[in-house]
Amino acid sequence: MEKKPVLLTVDDDLQVLGAIDRDLRTEFRRDYRVLRASSGAEALDTLRELKRREEPLALILADQRMPGMEGVELLEQARTIYPDAKRVLLTAYADTEAAIRAINNARLDHYLMKPWDPPQQLLYPTLHDLLNAWQAQHRPRFQGVRLIGFQWSPLSHDLKDLLAGYLVAFQWLDFETNPEAKLLLATTGFTAADLPVVVNAEGQALAHPDRTALLEQLGLTAQPAEALYDVVVVGAGPSGLASAVYGASEGLKTLIIERQTPGGQAGTSSRIENYLGFPTGLSGAELAHRAWAQAVRLGAEFLPEEVTGICVQDGYKVLTLSSGTEVRTRAVVLTTGVSYRKLDVPGIDQLSGAGVYYGAARTEARSCDQQDVYIVGGGNSAGQAAMYLASYARRVFIVIRGASLAASMSAYLIEQLAQTANVEILPGSQVTAVRGQDHLEEVVLDNHGQAEVRPARALFVFIGARPSTEWLCHTVLCDGKGYLLTGRDLVTDPRYPTAWKHNREPYLLETCVPGIFAAGDSRAGAMARVASAVGEGSMAIKFVHQYLDE
């Protein structure tokens, strides 16, 4: 059994050190081991010893003003020993500005002010959030789900993304490089020809598992529990999760259906720093997991399935799932979101999932250690991915057609990229081909009209999005690009003179079919921001209530 994760607190003031040690033990000793050090040098010795004994470090909390080594310097060095541990600076009011700079420059996770009394309000909530985020990413040795496969297998990549998307703690074992993988595979009765193989915590193994079988093994239901719902939410991105939270909390019998993983496109973001209430940012996966847990706690039902059709029968909406199951509901909220467009260059299809990835593909970041990676696209998602990959890759190149990132990326991200030494922008460039045998080996660039062939470990593509509404546009009205038309657009746009055929005016987020609403990125006119998606998802439930009360 793995030992309890460690919380390490560091302060040269023994009175303060004793106080923080006491408060940490009071709240966290059940699940964590609390250690302390009275100097930066002592703390580094402790970290090296923990690393030698292969003990997990969850969080290090260091005071800023210490003789010999300031807290920021210690936390920067700690990152080289335990890169995944949460790092918190303890500071006085006078050092607040330095602490905020350190969050940006040294990539600290948070800072706390002295004094922190009462700890129930000023200490514990912040540390619980950080530790929950660490636990979501931590992979304990020999515990939980293990995935055995080949690094360049697209199916192995899909399974890694699926497990990560549901925040299932799993251990990836590359069959070609990890001796443990061969030993574990031998115990399952499968051979290398059966890879990838998923082994759960009880030792049960599935070879080449499809999505449904794997999710059932993980305990996620595959059938709706009710014969009739008040509202079904299609899509579990930020807007869909917000709809589920508000629908369930207000007493509606709520079902949320998601064909991939919770979070949608936002869920793949490695770090979101402009979402209200999270001053140091959080990953899209963390945000999705919190919202998902909140919706389920409030009574929403979650179904990992794909909706393939929708129709109206006797006033009820009937959704057909890919399994053939039908779900009946009084109202629907469509939050199907968008997906990244495919890069159309020679060689791309053969290498998709084997070095070429759409979206952040956070599960592949560690395999890019000390390698060159390329990112195509200049939006916020591309910038967030570049900052995340820069922690692992030797160099990160951002390929954009324009002259700069200013027109498509937030200023805070542009500034962070400029301060990151191993990130380079390639303006006036585009990828014209990719090459490799069984995995990506080279990218071909058109750099200001000059052809360049460069070695590459991975290529991450963020080149705009298209709405995921192909199955909907024969039932509800879409614009020429496939986005769902709602509200006043149905009665004022001269291009659609007969879109709305009912006595009352449509509600703000209502489609041309009464009782079917749309929210988030797939809705025409929506803003591509997490906060606005959450707002629209919440608003949709208000209109659902009004519709149900008619």
Coordinates of C-alpha atoms in Angstrom, one line a residue, residues 35-459:
L35 CA 6.0 17.3 7.8
R36 CA 7.8 20.5 8.5
A37 CA 11.1 22.2 7.9
S38 CA 12.7 25.4 9.4
S39 CA 14.7 26.4 6.3
G40 CA 14.8 26.1 2.6
A41 CA 17.9 23.9 2.7
E42 CA 16.2 21.5 5.2
A43 CA 13.1 21.4 3.1
L44 CA 15.1 20.5 -0.1
D45 CA 16.8 17.7 1.9
T46 CA 13.4 16.4 3.0
L47 CA 12.1 16.5 -0.6
R48 CA 15.1 14.6 -1.9
E49 CA 14.7 11.9 0.8
L50 CA 10.9 11.6 0.0
K51 CA 11.7 11.2 -3.7
R52 CA 14.4 8.6 -2.9
R53 CA 11.8 6.6 -1.0
E54 CA 9.2 7.2 -3.8
E55 CA 6.7 8.8 -1.4
P56 CA 4.1 11.2 -2.9
L57 CA 4.2 14.9 -2.1
A58 CA 0.8 16.6 -2.5
L59 CA 1.6 20.2 -1.4
I60 CA 4.4 22.4 -0.1
L61 CA 3.6 25.6 1.8
A62 CA 6.6 27.9 2.2
D63 CA 7.0 31.3 3.9
Q64 CA 8.3 34.0 1.6
R65 CA 10.8 35.8 3.9
M66 CA 13.4 33.2 5.1
P67 CA 17.1 33.8 5.5
G68 CA 19.3 32.0 3.0
M69 CA 16.5 31.1 0.6
E70 CA 13.2 32.9 0.0
G71 CA 10.0 31.0 -0.3
V72 CA 9.7 31.7 -4.1
E73 CA 13.1 30.3 -4.8
L74 CA 12.4 27.2 -2.7
L75 CA 9.2 26.5 -4.5
E76 CA 10.9 26.9 -7.8
Q77 CA 13.5 24.3 -6.9
A78 CA 10.8 22.1 -5.4
R79 CA 9.1 22.0 -8.8
T80 CA 12.1 20.2 -10.3
I81 CA 11.9 17.4 -7.7
Y82 CA 8.1 17.1 -7.5
P83 CA 6.7 18.8 -10.6
D84 CA 3.1 17.8 -9.9
A85 CA 2.9 18.9 -6.2
K86 CA 0.8 22.0 -5.4
R87 CA 3.0 24.9 -4.4
V88 CA 1.7 27.7 -2.1
L89 CA 3.5 30.8 -0.8
L90 CA 2.8 32.1 2.7
T91 CA 3.3 35.8 2.8
A92 CA 2.6 39.0 4.7
Y93 CA 0.4 41.8 3.3
A94 CA 3.5 43.8 2.3
D95 CA 4.6 41.1 0.0
T96 CA 1.3 40.6 -1.8
E97 CA 2.5 42.1 -5.1
A98 CA 5.6 39.9 -5.1
A99 CA 3.4 36.9 -4.5
I100 CA 1.1 37.7 -7.4
R101 CA 4.2 38.1 -9.7
A102 CA 5.4 34.8 -8.5
I103 CA 2.1 33.1 -9.5
N104 CA 2.8 34.2 -13.1
N105 CA 6.6 34.0 -13.3
A106 CA 7.3 31.0 -11.0
R107 CA 3.9 29.3 -11.8
L108 CA 2.9 29.0 -8.1
D109 CA -0.6 27.6 -7.5
H110 CA -1.7 30.1 -4.8
Y111 CA -0.6 32.4 -2.0
L112 CA -2.0 32.8 1.5
M113 CA -1.9 35.8 3.8
K114 CA -0.7 35.8 7.4
P115 CA -2.5 35.6 9.7
W116 CA -4.9 32.9 8.5
D117 CA -7.2 33.0 11.5
P118 CA -9.8 31.5 11.4
P119 CA -8.4 28.6 9.3
Q120 CA -11.9 27.3 8.6
Q121 CA -12.4 30.3 6.4
L122 CA -9.0 31.5 5.3
L123 CA -6.9 28.4 5.1
Y124 CA -8.8 25.1 4.7
P125 CA -11.1 25.9 1.7
T126 CA -8.1 26.9 -0.5
L127 CA -6.0 23.9 0.5
H128 CA -8.9 21.5 0.0
D129 CA -9.4 22.8 -3.5
L130 CA -5.7 22.5 -4.3
L131 CA -5.5 19.0 -2.8
N132 CA -8.6 17.9 -4.6
A133 CA -7.1 19.0 -7.9
W134 CA -3.8 17.2 -7.0
Q135 CA -5.7 14.0 -6.2
A136 CA -7.5 14.2 -9.5
Q137 CA -4.2 14.1 -11.4
H138 CA -2.2 11.9 -9.0
R139 CA -1.5 8.4 -10.1
P140 CA -0.7 6.1 -7.2
R141 CA 1.5 3.2 -7.7
F142 CA -0.2 -0.2 -8.4
Q143 CA -3.6 1.1 -7.5
G144 CA -6.7 1.8 -9.6
V145 CA -7.0 1.3 -13.4
R146 CA -4.0 0.3 -15.5
L147 CA -3.8 0.7 -19.2
I148 CA -1.3 -1.4 -21.2
G149 CA -0.7 -0.4 -24.8
F150 CA 1.6 0.9 -27.5
Q151 CA 2.6 4.6 -27.4
W152 CA 1.7 5.1 -31.1
S153 CA -1.6 3.3 -31.1
P154 CA -4.6 5.6 -31.8
L155 CA -6.8 3.3 -29.8
S156 CA -4.5 3.6 -26.8
H157 CA -4.6 7.3 -27.2
D158 CA -8.4 7.3 -27.3
L159 CA -8.6 5.2 -24.1
K160 CA -6.2 7.5 -22.3
D161 CA -8.3 10.5 -23.2
L162 CA -11.5 8.7 -22.2
L163 CA -10.1 7.8 -18.7
A164 CA -8.6 11.2 -18.2
G165 CA -11.8 12.9 -19.3
Y166 CA -13.7 11.1 -16.6
L167 CA -10.9 11.8 -14.1
V168 CA -10.3 8.1 -13.6
A169 CA -6.9 7.7 -11.9
F170 CA -5.0 5.3 -14.2
Q171 CA -1.5 4.2 -14.8
W172 CA -0.2 4.1 -18.4
L173 CA 2.2 1.3 -19.2
D174 CA 3.9 1.4 -22.6
F175 CA 4.4 -2.2 -23.6
E176 CA 7.6 -1.5 -25.6
T177 CA 9.5 0.4 -22.9
N178 CA 8.0 -0.6 -19.5
P179 CA 9.0 -4.1 -18.2
E180 CA 6.1 -3.9 -15.7
A181 CA 3.7 -3.9 -18.7
K182 CA 4.8 -7.3 -19.9
L183 CA 4.6 -8.7 -16.4
L184 CA 1.1 -7.4 -15.9
L185 CA -0.1 -8.5 -19.3
A186 CA 1.1 -12.1 -18.6
T187 CA -1.3 -12.2 -15.6
T188 CA -4.4 -11.3 -17.7
G189 CA -4.2 -14.2 -20.2
F190 CA -3.9 -11.8 -23.1
T191 CA -1.0 -11.3 -25.5
A192 CA 0.6 -8.4 -27.3
A193 CA -1.8 -9.0 -30.2
D194 CA -4.7 -8.1 -27.9
L195 CA -3.4 -4.7 -26.8
P196 CA -4.5 -2.2 -25.6
V197 CA -5.7 -3.9 -22.4
V198 CA -7.4 -2.2 -19.5
V199 CA -7.0 -3.8 -16.0
N200 CA -9.2 -2.5 -13.3
A201 CA -8.4 -2.3 -9.5
E202 CA -9.8 -5.8 -9.0
G203 CA -7.6 -7.3 -11.7
Q204 CA -10.3 -7.8 -14.3
A205 CA -9.0 -7.2 -17.8
L206 CA -10.6 -6.0 -21.0
A207 CA -8.8 -6.3 -24.4
H208 CA -9.6 -3.7 -27.1
P209 CA -12.5 -2.4 -25.0
D210 CA -15.1 -0.3 -26.7
R211 CA -16.3 2.8 -24.9
T212 CA -19.5 1.4 -23.6
A213 CA -17.9 -1.7 -22.1
L214 CA -15.2 0.3 -20.4
L215 CA -17.5 2.8 -18.9
E216 CA -19.8 0.0 -17.6
Q217 CA -16.7 -1.7 -16.0
L218 CA -16.0 1.7 -14.3
G219 CA -19.5 1.8 -12.9
L220 CA -21.1 4.4 -15.2
T221 CA -24.7 3.6 -16.0
A222 CA -25.5 2.8 -19.7
Q223 CA -29.4 2.9 -19.4
P224 CA -31.7 5.8 -18.4
A225 CA -33.4 5.2 -15.1
E226 CA -36.7 7.0 -15.8
A227 CA -39.5 6.6 -18.3
L228 CA -40.0 10.3 -18.6
Y229 CA -37.8 13.3 -17.7
D230 CA -38.7 17.0 -17.2
V231 CA -35.6 18.0 -19.1
V232 CA -32.8 16.3 -21.0
V233 CA -29.6 18.1 -21.6
V234 CA -27.6 16.9 -24.6
G235 CA -24.0 17.7 -24.1
A236 CA -21.9 18.0 -21.0
G237 CA -19.8 21.1 -21.7
P238 CA -19.9 24.1 -19.4
S239 CA -23.3 25.1 -20.7
G240 CA -24.8 21.6 -20.4
L241 CA -23.3 21.1 -16.9
A242 CA -24.7 24.4 -15.8
S243 CA -28.2 23.4 -17.1
A244 CA -28.0 20.1 -15.3
V245 CA -26.9 21.8 -12.0
Y246 CA -29.8 24.4 -12.2
G247 CA -32.4 21.9 -13.4
A248 CA -31.6 19.4 -10.7
S249 CA -31.4 22.0 -8.0
E250 CA -34.8 23.4 -8.9
G251 CA -36.5 20.0 -8.7
L252 CA -36.7 19.1 -12.3
K253 CA -36.2 15.4 -13.2
T254 CA -32.9 16.0 -15.1
L255 CA -30.9 13.7 -17.4
I256 CA -27.6 14.9 -19.1
I257 CA -26.3 12.8 -22.0
E258 CA -22.7 13.1 -23.3
R259 CA -21.2 11.2 -26.1
Q260 CA -17.6 11.8 -25.2
T261 CA -16.4 13.1 -21.8
P262 CA -17.6 15.8 -19.4
G263 CA -16.3 19.3 -20.2
G264 CA -16.6 19.5 -23.9
Q265 CA -14.0 21.5 -25.7
A266 CA -13.3 23.6 -22.6
G267 CA -12.6 20.4 -20.7
T268 CA -9.5 19.8 -22.8
S269 CA -8.0 23.2 -21.8
S270 CA -4.9 22.7 -19.8
R271 CA -5.4 25.9 -17.9
I272 CA -8.3 28.5 -17.8
E273 CA -7.1 31.7 -16.2
N274 CA -9.9 34.2 -17.0
Y275 CA -12.9 32.4 -15.4
L276 CA -14.4 34.4 -12.5
G277 CA -13.5 33.3 -9.0
F278 CA -10.3 31.3 -9.8
P279 CA -7.5 33.9 -9.6
T280 CA -4.8 31.3 -10.2
G281 CA -6.7 29.5 -12.9
L282 CA -7.8 25.8 -13.2
S283 CA -7.8 23.2 -15.8
G284 CA -10.8 22.5 -17.9
A285 CA -10.9 19.0 -16.6
E286 CA -11.0 20.3 -13.0
L287 CA -13.9 22.6 -13.8
A288 CA -15.8 19.9 -15.6
H289 CA -15.3 17.4 -12.7
R290 CA -16.5 19.9 -10.1
A291 CA -19.6 20.8 -12.2
W292 CA -20.3 17.1 -12.9
A293 CA -20.0 16.2 -9.3
Q294 CA -22.2 19.1 -8.3
A295 CA -25.0 18.1 -10.8
V296 CA -25.0 14.5 -9.7
R297 CA -25.0 15.5 -6.0
L298 CA -28.1 17.6 -6.7
G299 CA -29.9 14.7 -8.4
A300 CA -29.1 14.9 -12.1
E301 CA -28.6 11.6 -13.9
F302 CA -25.7 11.2 -16.2
L303 CA -25.7 8.9 -19.3
P304 CA -22.5 8.3 -21.4
E305 CA -24.2 7.8 -24.7
E306 CA -24.6 9.5 -28.1
V307 CA -27.9 11.0 -29.3
T308 CA -28.5 10.2 -33.0
G309 CA -32.1 11.6 -33.5
I310 CA -34.8 13.7 -32.0
C311 CA -38.5 14.0 -32.8
V312 CA -41.8 15.2 -31.2
Q313 CA -44.6 12.8 -30.4
D314 CA -47.8 13.9 -28.7
G315 CA -46.0 17.0 -27.3
Y316 CA -43.2 15.0 -25.8
K317 CA -39.6 15.0 -27.2
V318 CA -38.2 11.6 -28.0
L319 CA -34.4 11.2 -28.3
T320 CA -32.9 8.2 -30.0
L321 CA -29.6 6.9 -28.7
S322 CA -26.9 5.1 -30.7
S323 CA -27.7 1.9 -28.8
G324 CA -31.3 2.2 -30.1
T325 CA -32.8 3.2 -26.7
E326 CA -35.4 5.9 -26.7
V327 CA -35.6 8.6 -24.0
R328 CA -38.8 10.6 -23.5
T329 CA -38.8 14.1 -22.0
R330 CA -41.0 17.2 -21.7
A331 CA -38.2 19.6 -22.7
V332 CA -34.7 19.5 -24.2
V333 CA -31.6 21.8 -23.8
L334 CA -29.2 21.3 -26.7
T335 CA -25.6 22.1 -25.6
T336 CA -23.8 20.0 -28.2
G337 CA -20.9 22.4 -28.5
V338 CA -18.3 22.5 -31.3
S339 CA -15.4 20.3 -32.4
Y340 CA -12.0 21.3 -33.9
R341 CA -11.8 21.3 -37.6
K342 CA -9.5 18.8 -39.3
L343 CA -6.2 19.9 -40.7
D344 CA -6.3 18.9 -44.4
V345 CA -2.6 18.2 -45.4
P346 CA -0.9 15.1 -46.8
G347 CA -0.2 12.4 -44.2
I348 CA -2.6 13.7 -41.6
D349 CA -5.1 10.9 -41.5
Q350 CA -2.6 8.1 -41.1
L351 CA -0.9 9.8 -38.1
S352 CA -4.0 11.0 -36.3
G353 CA -3.7 9.7 -32.7
A354 CA -0.1 8.7 -33.4
G355 CA 1.6 12.1 -33.0
V356 CA -1.1 14.3 -34.5
Y357 CA -3.8 15.3 -32.0
Y358 CA -6.8 17.6 -32.1
G359 CA -7.1 19.7 -29.0
A360 CA -4.8 19.8 -26.0
A361 CA -4.3 16.0 -25.6
R362 CA -3.0 16.5 -22.1
T363 CA -2.5 12.7 -21.7
E364 CA 0.4 12.9 -24.3
A365 CA 2.3 15.8 -22.6
R366 CA 4.7 13.6 -20.6
S367 CA 5.6 11.6 -23.6
C368 CA 6.9 14.9 -25.2
D369 CA 9.7 15.2 -22.6
Q370 CA 12.7 17.0 -24.1
Q371 CA 11.2 16.8 -27.6
D372 CA 10.1 19.4 -30.1
V373 CA 6.3 19.9 -30.5
Y374 CA 4.2 22.1 -32.8
I375 CA 0.9 23.8 -32.2
V376 CA -1.3 25.0 -35.1
G377 CA -3.6 27.8 -34.2
G378 CA -3.6 31.2 -32.5
G379 CA -6.6 31.1 -30.1
N380 CA -6.7 30.9 -26.3
S381 CA -6.9 27.1 -26.4
A382 CA -3.7 27.0 -28.4
G383 CA -2.0 29.4 -26.0
Q384 CA -3.1 27.4 -22.9
A385 CA -1.8 24.2 -24.5
A386 CA 1.5 25.8 -25.3
M387 CA 2.0 26.9 -21.7
Y388 CA 1.2 23.4 -20.5
L389 CA 3.4 21.6 -23.0
A390 CA 6.3 24.0 -22.3
S391 CA 6.7 22.3 -18.9
Y392 CA 7.7 19.0 -20.6
A393 CA 8.8 19.7 -24.2
R394 CA 12.2 20.9 -25.2
R395 CA 10.7 23.5 -27.5
V396 CA 7.1 24.5 -28.4
F397 CA 6.5 26.1 -31.8
I398 CA 3.2 27.9 -32.4
V399 CA 2.4 28.0 -36.1
I400 CA 0.1 30.9 -37.2
R401 CA -0.7 32.4 -40.6
G402 CA -1.1 35.9 -39.3
A403 CA 1.6 38.4 -38.3
S404 CA 0.9 38.1 -34.5
L405 CA -1.4 36.6 -31.9
A406 CA -3.0 39.9 -30.9
A407 CA -6.1 39.4 -33.0
S408 CA -7.1 36.0 -31.7
M409 CA -5.5 35.5 -28.2
S410 CA -6.1 37.1 -24.8
A411 CA -3.4 39.5 -23.7
Y412 CA -2.5 37.6 -20.5
L413 CA -1.7 34.5 -22.5
I414 CA 0.4 36.4 -25.0
E415 CA 2.4 37.9 -22.2
Q416 CA 2.9 34.5 -20.5
L417 CA 4.1 33.0 -23.9
A418 CA 6.6 35.9 -24.4
Q419 CA 8.1 35.1 -20.9
T420 CA 8.4 31.4 -21.6
A421 CA 11.9 30.7 -23.0
N422 CA 11.1 27.5 -24.8
V423 CA 8.0 28.8 -26.7
E424 CA 8.5 30.3 -30.1
I425 CA 5.9 31.9 -32.4
L426 CA 6.2 31.2 -36.1
P427 CA 4.1 34.0 -37.8
G428 CA 3.3 33.8 -41.5
S429 CA 3.6 30.0 -41.5
Q430 CA 1.5 27.0 -42.0
V431 CA 1.9 23.2 -41.9
T432 CA 1.7 21.8 -45.5
A433 CA 2.4 18.1 -44.7
V434 CA 3.3 15.7 -42.0
R435 CA 5.5 12.6 -42.3
G436 CA 6.3 9.4 -40.5
Q437 CA 6.0 5.6 -40.7
D438 CA 3.9 4.5 -37.7
H439 CA 4.1 7.8 -35.9
L440 CA 4.8 11.5 -36.5
E441 CA 8.5 12.2 -37.3
E442 CA 8.5 15.4 -39.3
V443 CA 6.4 18.4 -40.1
V444 CA 6.7 20.4 -43.4
L445 CA 6.2 24.1 -43.0
D446 CA 5.6 26.9 -45.4
N447 CA 7.5 29.7 -43.6
H448 CA 7.0 33.0 -45.4
G449 CA 7.0 31.1 -48.7
Q450 CA 10.1 29.0 -47.9
A451 CA 9.6 25.2 -47.4
E452 CA 11.1 23.8 -44.2
V453 CA 11.2 20.2 -43.0
R454 CA 11.5 19.9 -39.2
P455 CA 11.7 17.0 -36.8
A456 CA 8.6 16.8 -34.5
R457 CA 7.5 14.6 -31.7
A458 CA 3.8 15.8 -31.7
L459 CA 1.5 18.2 -33.6

